[in-house]
Amino acid sequence: MSNMRDRQLDGLRTIAVAMVLYAHFFAADGSIWGHLGVRLFFVLSGFLITRLLLEARADARYQPATALKAFYIRRALRIFPPYFAVLALVWLVNLEGVRGTGSLKWHALYLANYWYALRGEWTPWVLCHTWSLSIEEQFYIVWPLAILLTPRRMIGGICLAVIACSLAYRLCWPLTGTPSLVRDLLPSGSMDALACGALLATYRERTQAWPQWMRLSWMPLVAAASVALWLRPDPITPALDWFIWIGSEVFPLVPLVMLVGAASLGFRSAFGQLLESAPMAATGRISYGIYLFHPIILSLIVRAQAWIPVNVSQQGFGRLIIGSAATLAVAAISWRLFEKPLNGFKRHFPYVARDNLPVAAAGEPWEPRRGAKIYETTLSRRDTHDPGEAVQASDLQ
């Protein structure tokens, strides 16, 4: 995959995090748009993580223990340092009274989604965005085992089974309870997006062509999802709320998958040039930090309202401009001085051992096992390339 196409995936991360910032800094009722941005992150993560694991598995030097060890260590190097730095800062400053909530141990264990679901409220709100990070971490614990240890022919079926179970959870919700945070924050409410991205990665091993039903359905699904996203009647019945939830969560899945799939091949259009542009690529590289820091920044700028000439205490342009600029600055500094140096240690943990090539008998050329590939231009290059210059699946959040 070329660097330019990797940059387009970075550009998609910029779009996803921009939707979150718009929702939390500007929109009067931003939960839907922010959640859609998170859904795009989920599809991206499922696709890129699965693609990387499949490439490792296809390498002639592949060993399950080596690949699993590399995956978990590389994920820890990318995710843990800024995440736990934020938790430490929030605890030290006692931002928004977080110490009194007793939630930090849940966040530290990546169980924030269960914390908020069990309580039915977004308290403490300054860490409420970590629900999605918890779901991704729960996904990362289990998914490499499925991809690296199960028979290759079963991986596509596993993806379909996960998607089916998640959709069944959504369709059966009216029989199980009234709308609540539990509905959205349990892993079953998000695994469909992650598994759709993973299914895309397995499908792309065989062909780049889209199935006919996807090519015919994506535009009607975009239209239906748009109606659901904008439909907010008052009062709203439980049945209508469920329909809107299905429309805004499930209908966008196929368009989001096709968006990620097309960007992975490279849009040959003005949109592709936009995604590849330097500002979009640079913002995408630090999107994890942007997502992680933005509620902290929001809390701090609201406290500093007396020294800020525009209104940041309420949703609107002032909050969007000041909050976004401050978040970008903090995320860029964090990436350059903190995250990127630690990220460089990932080169010591390749998915396939570089010095583990099979040794042929004297005088005989070595041949890889049937169907195996040596990914010198993908896995090896990712391990040695500057981690700040291109998308790496293990960097995604």
Coordinates of C-alpha atoms in Angstrom, one line a residue:
M1 CA 0.0 0.0 0.0
S2 CA 1.4 3.4 -1.0
N3 CA 2.2 6.2 1.4
M4 CA -0.3 8.4 -0.4
R5 CA -3.1 5.9 0.2
D6 CA -2.1 5.6 3.8
R7 CA -2.4 9.4 4.0
Q8 CA -6.0 9.2 2.8
L9 CA -6.8 6.9 5.7
D10 CA -5.2 9.5 8.0
G11 CA -7.4 12.1 6.3
L12 CA -10.5 10.0 7.3
R13 CA -9.3 10.1 10.9
T14 CA -9.3 13.9 10.7
I15 CA -12.9 13.8 9.4
A16 CA -13.9 11.5 12.3
V17 CA -12.3 13.6 15.0
A18 CA -13.6 16.8 13.4
M19 CA -17.2 15.4 13.8
V20 CA -16.5 14.7 17.5
L21 CA -15.2 18.3 18.0
Y22 CA -18.2 19.7 16.2
A23 CA -20.5 17.7 18.3
H24 CA -18.9 18.6 21.7
F25 CA -17.9 22.2 21.0
F26 CA -20.6 23.6 18.7
A27 CA -23.8 21.5 18.1
A28 CA -26.7 22.1 20.4
D29 CA -27.4 18.4 20.4
G30 CA -24.2 16.9 19.2
S31 CA -24.4 13.3 20.5
I32 CA -25.5 11.8 17.1
W33 CA -22.7 13.5 15.0
G34 CA -20.1 12.7 17.6
H35 CA -21.2 9.1 17.8
L36 CA -21.1 8.9 14.0
G37 CA -17.5 10.1 14.1
V38 CA -16.7 7.4 16.6
R39 CA -18.4 4.8 14.4
L40 CA -16.0 5.9 11.6
F41 CA -13.1 5.4 14.0
F42 CA -14.4 1.9 14.8
V43 CA -14.6 0.9 11.2
L44 CA -11.1 2.3 10.5
S45 CA -9.6 0.4 13.5
G46 CA -11.3 -2.9 12.7
F47 CA -10.0 -2.7 9.1
L48 CA -6.5 -1.6 9.8
I49 CA -5.9 -3.9 12.8
T50 CA -7.2 -6.9 11.0
R51 CA -5.3 -6.1 7.8
L52 CA -2.1 -5.9 9.7
L53 CA -2.7 -9.1 11.6
L54 CA -3.6 -10.9 8.4
E55 CA -0.4 -9.7 6.7
A56 CA 1.6 -11.0 9.7
R57 CA -0.2 -14.3 9.5
A58 CA 0.6 -14.7 5.8
D59 CA 4.3 -14.1 6.2
A60 CA 6.5 -17.2 5.9
R61 CA 8.2 -16.2 9.2
Y62 CA 4.9 -16.0 11.1
Q63 CA 4.7 -17.5 14.6
P64 CA 1.6 -16.9 16.7
A65 CA 3.4 -16.2 19.9
T66 CA 5.7 -13.6 18.3
A67 CA 2.8 -11.8 16.6
L68 CA 0.6 -11.8 19.7
K69 CA 3.4 -10.5 21.8
A70 CA 4.2 -7.8 19.3
F71 CA 0.6 -6.7 19.0
Y72 CA -0.1 -6.3 22.7
I73 CA 3.3 -4.5 23.4
R74 CA 2.8 -2.1 20.4
R75 CA -0.7 -1.3 21.4
A76 CA 0.4 -0.6 25.0
L77 CA 3.2 1.7 23.7
R78 CA 0.7 3.6 21.6
I79 CA -2.3 3.8 23.8
F80 CA -1.3 3.6 27.4
P81 CA 1.2 6.5 28.0
P82 CA -1.1 9.4 26.9
Y83 CA -4.2 7.7 28.4
F84 CA -2.8 7.2 31.8
A85 CA -1.1 10.6 31.7
V86 CA -4.6 12.1 31.3
L87 CA -6.0 10.0 34.1
A88 CA -3.2 11.1 36.4
L89 CA -3.7 14.8 35.5
V90 CA -7.4 14.6 36.1
W91 CA -6.8 12.9 39.5
L92 CA -4.1 15.4 40.6
V93 CA -6.1 18.5 39.7
N94 CA -9.4 16.8 40.8
L95 CA -10.9 18.1 37.6
E96 CA -14.7 18.4 37.8
G97 CA -14.5 16.6 41.2
V98 CA -13.5 13.3 39.6
R99 CA -11.9 12.0 42.8
G100 CA -15.3 11.9 44.6
T101 CA -17.0 9.8 41.9
G102 CA -14.8 6.7 42.5
S103 CA -14.7 6.1 38.7
L104 CA -10.9 6.3 38.1
K105 CA -10.3 2.7 38.8
W106 CA -12.9 1.8 36.2
H107 CA -11.2 4.0 33.7
A108 CA -7.8 2.6 34.6
L109 CA -9.1 -0.9 33.8
Y110 CA -10.7 0.2 30.6
L111 CA -14.2 -0.4 31.9
A112 CA -15.5 3.2 31.5
N113 CA -18.3 2.0 29.2
Y114 CA -19.6 -0.2 32.0
W115 CA -19.2 2.6 34.6
Y116 CA -21.4 4.9 32.7
A117 CA -23.9 2.2 31.5
L118 CA -24.5 0.9 35.1
R119 CA -25.1 4.4 36.4
G120 CA -27.1 5.7 33.5
E121 CA -25.5 9.1 33.6
W122 CA -22.4 10.8 32.2
T123 CA -20.6 11.5 35.5
P124 CA -17.8 12.4 35.5
W125 CA -18.4 14.1 32.2
V126 CA -14.8 15.1 31.7
L127 CA -13.9 11.4 31.1
C128 CA -17.1 10.3 29.4
H129 CA -15.5 10.0 26.0
T130 CA -13.3 7.2 27.3
W131 CA -16.3 4.8 26.8
S132 CA -15.2 4.3 23.2
L133 CA -11.5 3.8 24.2
S134 CA -12.7 1.1 26.6
I135 CA -14.6 -0.7 23.9
E136 CA -11.7 -0.6 21.5
E137 CA -9.4 -1.9 24.2
Q138 CA -11.8 -4.8 25.0
F139 CA -11.8 -5.5 21.2
Y140 CA -8.0 -5.5 21.1
I141 CA -7.8 -8.0 23.9
V142 CA -9.9 -10.6 22.1
W143 CA -9.6 -9.9 18.3
P144 CA -5.9 -10.9 17.8
L145 CA -6.7 -14.3 19.2
A146 CA -9.4 -14.7 16.7
I147 CA -7.4 -13.5 13.7
L148 CA -4.1 -15.2 14.5
L149 CA -5.1 -18.5 16.1
T150 CA -8.3 -19.7 14.3
P151 CA -8.2 -21.4 10.9
R152 CA -7.9 -18.8 8.2
R153 CA -11.0 -20.0 6.3
M154 CA -13.1 -19.2 9.5
I155 CA -12.1 -15.5 9.9
G156 CA -14.7 -14.1 7.5
G157 CA -17.4 -16.2 9.2
I158 CA -16.3 -15.0 12.6
C159 CA -16.7 -11.4 11.4
L160 CA -20.2 -12.1 10.0
A161 CA -21.2 -13.8 13.3
V162 CA -20.1 -10.8 15.4
I163 CA -22.0 -8.5 13.1
A164 CA -25.1 -10.6 13.2
C165 CA -25.0 -10.8 17.0
S166 CA -24.6 -7.0 17.3
L167 CA -27.5 -6.4 14.9
A168 CA -29.7 -8.9 16.8
Y169 CA -28.9 -7.0 20.0
R170 CA -30.1 -3.8 18.3
L171 CA -33.3 -5.4 16.8
C172 CA -34.2 -7.1 20.1
W173 CA -33.7 -4.0 22.3
P174 CA -37.4 -3.0 22.4
L175 CA -38.0 -6.4 24.1
T176 CA -35.3 -5.9 26.6
G177 CA -35.8 -2.5 28.1
T178 CA -36.3 1.2 27.6
P179 CA -33.7 3.4 26.0
S180 CA -30.7 4.0 28.3
L181 CA -27.0 4.3 28.2
V182 CA -26.7 0.6 28.5
R183 CA -28.1 0.3 25.0
D184 CA -25.2 2.3 23.5
L185 CA -22.3 1.5 25.8
L186 CA -22.2 -2.2 26.0
P187 CA -19.7 -3.8 23.6
S188 CA -22.5 -5.4 21.6
G189 CA -23.6 -1.9 20.6
S190 CA -20.3 -1.2 18.8
M191 CA -18.9 -4.5 17.7
D192 CA -20.8 -4.4 14.4
A193 CA -18.7 -1.4 13.3
L194 CA -15.4 -2.9 14.4
A195 CA -16.3 -6.3 12.8
C196 CA -17.5 -4.6 9.5
G197 CA -14.0 -3.0 9.2
A198 CA -12.4 -6.4 9.9
L199 CA -14.6 -8.1 7.3
L200 CA -13.5 -5.5 4.8
A201 CA -9.9 -6.4 5.5
T202 CA -10.6 -10.1 4.9
Y203 CA -12.6 -9.4 1.8
R204 CA -9.9 -7.2 0.3
E205 CA -7.5 -10.2 0.4
R206 CA -9.6 -11.7 -2.4
T207 CA -10.8 -8.7 -4.5
Q208 CA -11.0 -5.0 -4.7
A209 CA -14.5 -5.0 -6.4
W210 CA -17.5 -4.2 -4.3
P211 CA -20.4 -6.6 -4.3
Q212 CA -23.4 -5.5 -6.4
W213 CA -25.7 -5.1 -3.4
M214 CA -23.3 -2.7 -1.8
R215 CA -22.9 -0.6 -4.9
L216 CA -26.7 -0.4 -5.3
S217 CA -27.6 0.2 -1.6
W218 CA -25.1 2.7 -0.3
M219 CA -26.9 5.8 -1.6
P220 CA -30.3 4.8 -0.3
L221 CA -28.7 4.0 3.0
V222 CA -27.0 7.4 3.1
A223 CA -30.4 9.0 2.5
A224 CA -32.1 6.9 5.2
A225 CA -29.4 7.6 7.7
S226 CA -29.6 11.3 7.0
V227 CA -33.3 11.3 7.7
A228 CA -32.6 9.4 11.0
L229 CA -29.8 11.7 12.0
W230 CA -32.0 14.8 11.5
L231 CA -35.3 13.4 12.8
R232 CA -35.8 14.6 16.3
P233 CA -39.5 15.0 17.0
D234 CA -40.7 16.3 20.4
P235 CA -42.2 14.4 22.1
I236 CA -40.6 11.1 21.0
T237 CA -42.0 7.7 21.7
P238 CA -39.8 4.7 22.7
A239 CA -40.6 3.0 19.3
L240 CA -39.6 6.1 17.3
D241 CA -36.5 6.5 19.4
W242 CA -35.6 2.9 18.6
F243 CA -36.2 3.4 14.9
I244 CA -33.9 6.6 14.9
W245 CA -31.3 4.6 16.8
I246 CA -31.3 1.9 14.2
G247 CA -31.2 4.4 11.4
S248 CA -28.4 6.5 12.7
E249 CA -26.3 3.5 13.9
V250 CA -26.9 0.7 11.4
F251 CA -27.7 2.4 8.1
P252 CA -24.4 4.3 7.9
L253 CA -22.3 1.1 8.2
V254 CA -22.2 0.2 4.6
P255 CA -21.4 3.7 3.4
L256 CA -18.7 4.0 6.1
V257 CA -17.2 0.7 5.1
M258 CA -17.1 1.7 1.4
L259 CA -15.6 5.1 2.4
V260 CA -12.7 3.3 4.3
G261 CA -12.3 0.7 1.5
A262 CA -12.1 3.4 -1.2
A263 CA -9.6 5.5 0.8
S264 CA -7.5 2.4 1.4
L265 CA -7.2 2.0 -2.4
G266 CA -6.9 5.8 -3.0
F267 CA -9.6 8.2 -4.2
R268 CA -8.5 9.6 -7.6
S269 CA -10.4 12.8 -7.2
A270 CA -10.4 16.2 -5.5
F271 CA -11.6 14.4 -2.4
G272 CA -8.6 12.2 -2.4
Q273 CA -6.3 15.2 -2.8
L274 CA -8.0 16.8 0.2
L275 CA -7.5 13.6 2.3
E276 CA -3.9 13.5 1.3
S277 CA -3.2 17.1 2.0
A278 CA -0.6 17.9 4.6
P279 CA -3.0 19.5 7.1
M280 CA -5.4 16.6 6.9
A281 CA -2.6 14.0 7.2
A282 CA -0.9 15.9 10.1
T283 CA -4.2 16.2 12.0
G284 CA -5.0 12.5 11.4
R285 CA -1.6 11.5 12.9
I286 CA -2.5 13.2 16.2
S287 CA -6.2 12.4 16.2
Y288 CA -5.9 10.0 19.2
G289 CA -4.5 12.9 21.2
I290 CA -7.2 15.3 20.0
Y291 CA -9.9 12.8 21.0
L292 CA -8.3 12.1 24.3
F293 CA -7.6 15.7 25.4
H294 CA -10.5 17.6 24.1
P295 CA -12.9 17.3 27.1
I296 CA -10.0 18.2 29.4
I297 CA -9.4 21.3 27.3
L298 CA -13.1 22.2 27.4
S299 CA -13.2 22.0 31.2
L300 CA -10.1 24.3 31.4
I301 CA -11.2 26.9 29.0
V302 CA -14.6 27.2 30.6
R303 CA -12.8 27.8 33.9
A304 CA -10.7 30.5 32.2
Q305 CA -13.8 32.2 30.6
A306 CA -12.9 35.5 32.4
W307 CA -9.6 35.8 30.4
I308 CA -11.1 34.7 27.1
P309 CA -12.7 37.5 24.9
V310 CA -15.2 35.1 23.2
N311 CA -18.0 33.0 24.8
V312 CA -16.6 29.5 25.5
S313 CA -19.1 28.7 28.3
Q314 CA -21.7 27.6 25.8
Q315 CA -21.9 25.7 22.6
G316 CA -21.1 27.8 19.6
F317 CA -18.4 29.3 17.4
G318 CA -16.4 30.7 20.2
R319 CA -16.1 27.4 22.0
L320 CA -15.4 25.6 18.7
I321 CA -12.6 27.9 17.6
I322 CA -10.9 28.3 21.0
G323 CA -11.4 24.7 22.1
S324 CA -10.3 23.2 18.8
A325 CA -7.2 25.4 18.5
A326 CA -6.2 24.6 22.1
T327 CA -6.8 20.9 21.6
L328 CA -4.8 20.8 18.4
A329 CA -1.9 22.6 20.1
V330 CA -1.8 20.3 23.1
A331 CA -2.2 17.2 20.9
A332 CA 0.6 18.3 18.6
I333 CA 3.0 19.0 21.5
S334 CA 2.1 15.7 23.1
W335 CA 2.7 13.8 19.9
R336 CA 6.1 15.5 19.2
L337 CA 7.5 15.4 22.7
F338 CA 5.9 12.4 24.4
E339 CA 4.0 10.0 22.1
K340 CA 6.2 9.9 19.1
P341 CA 9.4 9.0 21.0
L342 CA 7.7 6.2 22.8
N343 CA 6.1 5.1 19.6
G344 CA 9.6 4.6 18.1
F345 CA 10.2 1.7 20.5
K346 CA 7.7 -0.4 18.5
R347 CA 10.4 -1.1 16.0
H348 CA 11.9 -3.5 18.6
F349 CA 8.7 -5.6 18.5
P350 CA 8.1 -6.7 14.9
Y351 CA 5.1 -8.9 14.1
V352 CA 7.4 -11.4 12.4
A353 CA 11.0 -12.1 13.6
R354 CA 13.4 -10.7 11.1
D355 CA 16.1 -13.2 12.0
N356 CA 13.8 -16.2 11.9
L357 CA 14.0 -17.1 8.2
P358 CA 14.1 -20.9 7.5
V359 CA 17.5 -22.3 6.6
A360 CA 17.6 -24.5 3.5
A361 CA 19.9 -27.4 3.0
A362 CA 23.4 -26.5 1.8
G363 CA 23.4 -25.6 -1.9
E364 CA 19.5 -25.5 -2.1
P365 CA 17.5 -22.3 -2.6
W366 CA 15.0 -21.7 0.2
E367 CA 11.4 -21.6 -0.8
P368 CA 8.6 -20.3 1.4
R369 CA 5.7 -22.5 2.4
R370 CA 3.0 -22.8 -0.2
G371 CA 0.8 -19.7 -0.2
A372 CA 3.1 -17.8 2.2
K373 CA 4.4 -14.3 1.4
I374 CA 7.3 -12.2 2.6
Y375 CA 6.0 -8.7 3.3
E376 CA 9.3 -6.8 3.1
T377 CA 7.4 -3.9 1.6
T378 CA 4.7 -3.7 4.2
L379 CA 5.4 -5.2 7.6
S380 CA 9.1 -4.7 7.5
R381 CA 8.9 -1.2 6.2
R382 CA 6.3 -0.2 8.7
D383 CA 8.6 -1.4 11.5
T384 CA 11.6 0.7 10.3
H385 CA 9.8 3.7 8.9
D386 CA 9.5 6.9 10.9
P387 CA 6.2 6.4 12.8
G388 CA 5.2 10.0 12.4
E389 CA 5.2 10.1 8.7
A390 CA 2.5 7.6 7.7
V391 CA -0.5 5.8 9.0
Q392 CA 0.3 2.6 10.9
A393 CA -2.5 0.3 11.9
S394 CA -1.1 -0.1 15.3
D395 CA -1.2 3.6 15.8
L396 CA -4.9 3.9 15.2
Q397 CA -7.4 4.6 17.9

